Amino acid sequence: NAGMVNEDVEMLNVRSGPETTFEPVDKIPGGTGVMILEETENNWLEVQYLTAAGAVGTGYVSGNYVTKR
């Protein structure tokens, strides 16, 4: 499933697990397209995205800041 980080988000933390207790591993800017791999019961999304360096990154973001397409 495809999604996009909401435009009004400056930078969204990408975390190593599906809660704020997990450390951020990256940040992605608003308007970035993501591929949703999994959705957890607590509204966190495991996503795949392109990093600033152009590599493929994977991590968890809050579903509150992503619009599903």
Coordinates of N, CA, C and O in Angstrom, one line a residue:
N1 N 0.8 -1.2 0.0 CA 0.0 0.0 0.0 C 0.9 1.2 0.0 O 1.9 1.3 0.7
A2 N 0.5 2.2 -0.8 CA 1.2 3.5 -0.8 C 0.7 4.5 0.1 O -0.5 4.4 0.5
G3 N 1.5 5.4 0.6 CA 1.1 6.5 1.5 C 2.0 7.7 1.2 O 3.0 7.6 0.5
M4 N 1.7 8.8 1.9 CA 2.5 10.0 1.8 C 2.5 10.6 3.2 O 1.5 10.8 3.8
V5 N 3.7 11.1 3.6 CA 3.8 11.8 4.8 C 3.1 13.2 4.6 O 3.2 13.8 3.6
N6 N 2.2 13.5 5.5 CA 1.4 14.7 5.4 C 2.2 15.9 5.1 O 3.3 16.1 5.7
E7 N 1.8 16.8 4.2 CA 2.5 18.0 3.8 C 2.8 19.0 5.0 O 3.8 19.7 5.0
D8 N 1.9 19.0 6.0 CA 2.1 20.0 7.1 C 3.1 19.5 8.1 O 3.4 20.1 9.1
V9 N 3.7 18.3 7.9 CA 4.8 17.8 8.8 C 6.1 18.3 8.3 O 6.4 18.1 7.1
E10 N 6.9 18.9 9.1 CA 8.2 19.4 8.7 C 9.1 18.2 8.5 O 9.7 17.9 7.4
M11 N 9.4 17.4 9.6 CA 10.2 16.2 9.5 C 9.5 15.1 10.4 O 9.1 15.4 11.6
L12 N 9.4 13.9 9.9 CA 8.7 12.8 10.7 C 9.8 11.8 11.1 O 10.6 11.4 10.3
N13 N 9.9 11.5 12.4 CA 10.8 10.6 12.9 C 10.5 9.2 12.4 O 9.3 8.8 12.5
V14 N 11.5 8.5 11.9 CA 11.4 7.1 11.6 C 12.1 6.3 12.8 O 13.2 6.6 13.1
R15 N 11.3 5.4 13.3 CA 11.8 4.7 14.5 C 12.1 3.2 14.3 O 11.6 2.7 13.3
S16 N 12.9 2.6 15.2 CA 13.3 1.2 15.0 C 12.2 0.3 15.4 O 12.2 -0.9 15.1
G17 N 11.1 0.8 16.1 CA 10.0 -0.1 16.5 C 8.8 0.8 16.6 O 8.8 2.0 16.5
P18 N 7.6 0.2 16.8 CA 6.3 0.8 16.7 C 5.8 1.6 17.9 O 4.6 1.4 18.3
E19 N 6.7 2.3 18.6 CA 6.3 3.2 19.7 C 7.3 4.3 19.8 O 8.4 4.2 19.4
T20 N 6.9 5.4 20.6 CA 7.9 6.5 20.8 C 9.0 6.1 21.7 O 10.0 6.8 21.8
T21 N 8.9 4.9 22.4 CA 10.0 4.5 23.2 C 11.2 4.0 22.4 O 12.3 3.9 22.9
F22 N 11.0 3.7 21.1 CA 12.1 3.2 20.2 C 12.8 4.4 19.7 O 12.2 5.5 19.4
E23 N 14.1 4.3 19.6 CA 15.0 5.4 19.1 C 14.7 5.8 17.7 O 14.5 4.9 16.8
P24 N 14.7 7.1 17.3 CA 14.6 7.5 15.9 C 15.9 7.0 15.2 O 17.0 7.1 15.7
V25 N 15.7 6.5 14.0 CA 16.8 6.0 13.1 C 17.0 6.9 11.9 O 18.0 6.8 11.2
D26 N 16.0 7.7 11.6 CA 16.0 8.6 10.5 C 14.9 9.6 10.6 O 14.1 9.5 11.5
K27 N 14.9 10.6 9.7 CA 13.7 11.5 9.6 C 13.4 11.7 8.1 O 14.3 11.7 7.3
I28 N 12.1 11.8 7.8 CA 11.7 12.0 6.4 C 10.8 13.2 6.4 O 10.0 13.5 7.3
P29 N 10.9 14.1 5.3 CA 10.2 15.3 5.3 C 8.7 15.1 4.8 O 8.4 14.1 4.2
G30 N 7.9 16.1 5.2 CA 6.5 16.1 4.7 C 6.5 16.0 3.2 O 7.3 16.6 2.5
G31 N 5.5 15.3 2.6 CA 5.3 15.2 1.2 C 6.1 14.0 0.6 O 6.0 13.7 -0.6
T32 N 6.8 13.2 1.5 CA 7.6 12.1 1.0 C 6.6 10.9 0.8 O 5.8 10.6 1.7
G33 N 6.8 10.2 -0.3 CA 6.0 9.0 -0.6 C 6.6 7.8 0.2 O 7.8 7.7 0.3
V34 N 5.8 6.9 0.7 CA 6.3 5.8 1.4 C 5.5 4.5 0.9 O 4.3 4.7 0.5
M35 N 6.0 3.4 1.1 CA 5.3 2.1 0.9 C 5.0 1.5 2.2 O 6.0 1.3 3.0
I36 N 3.8 1.3 2.5 CA 3.4 0.8 3.8 C 3.5 -0.8 3.8 O 2.8 -1.4 2.9
L37 N 4.3 -1.3 4.6 CA 4.6 -2.7 4.6 C 3.6 -3.4 5.6 O 3.2 -4.6 5.4
E38 N 3.3 -2.8 6.8 CA 2.5 -3.4 7.8 C 1.9 -2.3 8.7 O 2.5 -1.2 8.8
E39 N 0.7 -2.5 9.2 CA 0.1 -1.6 10.1 C -0.1 -2.3 11.5 O -0.6 -3.4 11.5
T40 N 0.3 -1.7 12.6 CA 0.2 -2.3 13.9 C -1.1 -1.9 14.5 O -1.8 -1.0 14.0
E41 N -1.5 -2.6 15.6 CA -2.8 -2.4 16.2 C -2.8 -1.0 16.9 O -3.9 -0.4 17.0
N42 N -1.7 -0.4 17.2 CA -1.6 0.9 17.8 C -1.4 2.1 16.8 O -0.8 3.1 17.2
N43 N -1.7 1.8 15.6 CA -1.7 2.8 14.5 C -0.2 3.3 14.1 O 0.0 4.4 13.8
W44 N 0.7 2.4 14.2 CA 2.0 2.6 13.7 C 2.2 1.9 12.4 O 1.6 0.8 12.2
L45 N 3.0 2.4 11.5 CA 3.1 1.8 10.2 C 4.6 1.5 10.0 O 5.5 2.3 10.2
E46 N 4.8 0.2 9.5 CA 6.2 -0.1 9.0 C 6.3 0.3 7.6 O 5.4 -0.1 6.8
V47 N 7.2 1.2 7.3 CA 7.3 1.8 5.9 C 8.6 1.6 5.3 O 9.6 1.4 6.0
Q48 N 8.6 1.6 4.0 CA 9.9 1.6 3.2 C 9.9 3.0 2.5 O 8.8 3.4 2.0
Y49 N 11.0 3.6 2.4 CA 11.1 5.0 1.8 C 12.5 5.2 1.2 O 13.4 4.4 1.6
L50 N 12.7 6.2 0.5 CA 14.0 6.6 0.0 C 14.7 7.6 1.0 O 14.1 8.6 1.3
T51 N 15.9 7.2 1.4 CA 16.6 8.1 2.3 C 17.1 9.3 1.6 O 17.1 9.4 0.3
A52 N 17.6 10.3 2.3 CA 18.2 11.5 1.7 C 19.4 11.1 0.8 O 19.7 11.8 -0.2
A53 N 20.1 10.0 1.2 CA 21.2 9.6 0.4 C 20.8 8.7 -0.8 O 21.7 8.3 -1.6
G54 N 19.5 8.5 -1.0 CA 19.0 7.7 -2.1 C 19.0 6.2 -1.9 O 18.7 5.5 -2.8
A55 N 19.2 5.8 -0.7 CA 19.1 4.3 -0.4 C 17.7 4.0 0.1 O 16.9 4.9 0.3
V56 N 17.4 2.8 0.1 CA 16.0 2.4 0.6 C 16.1 2.2 2.1 O 17.0 1.4 2.6
G57 N 15.3 2.9 2.9 CA 15.2 2.8 4.3 C 13.9 2.1 4.7 O 12.9 2.1 4.0
T58 N 14.0 1.5 5.9 CA 12.8 0.8 6.5 C 12.7 1.2 7.9 O 13.7 1.2 8.6
G59 N 11.5 1.5 8.4 CA 11.3 1.8 9.8 C 9.9 2.0 10.1 O 9.0 1.8 9.3
Y60 N 9.6 2.5 11.3 CA 8.2 2.7 11.8 C 7.9 4.2 12.0 O 8.8 4.9 12.5
V61 N 6.7 4.6 11.5 CA 6.3 6.0 11.7 C 4.8 5.9 12.3 O 4.1 4.9 12.1
S62 N 4.4 7.0 12.9 CA 3.1 7.1 13.5 C 2.1 7.2 12.3 O 2.3 8.1 11.4
G63 N 1.0 6.4 12.3 CA 0.0 6.5 11.3 C -0.7 7.8 11.3 O -1.5 8.1 10.3
N64 N -0.6 8.6 12.4 CA -1.3 9.9 12.5 C -0.8 10.9 11.5 O -1.4 11.9 11.2
Y65 N 0.4 10.7 10.9 CA 1.1 11.7 10.1 C 1.2 11.2 8.6 O 1.9 11.8 7.9
V66 N 0.5 10.1 8.3 CA 0.6 9.5 6.9 C -0.7 9.4 6.4 O -1.7 8.9 7.0
T67 N -0.9 9.8 5.1 CA -2.2 9.6 4.4 C -2.0 8.4 3.5 O -1.1 8.4 2.7
K68 N -2.9 7.4 3.6 CA -2.9 6.2 2.8 C -3.5 6.6 1.4 O -4.4 7.4 1.3
R69 N -2.9 6.0 0.4 CA -3.4 6.3 -1.0 C -4.1 5.0 -1.5 O -3.8 3.9 -1.3

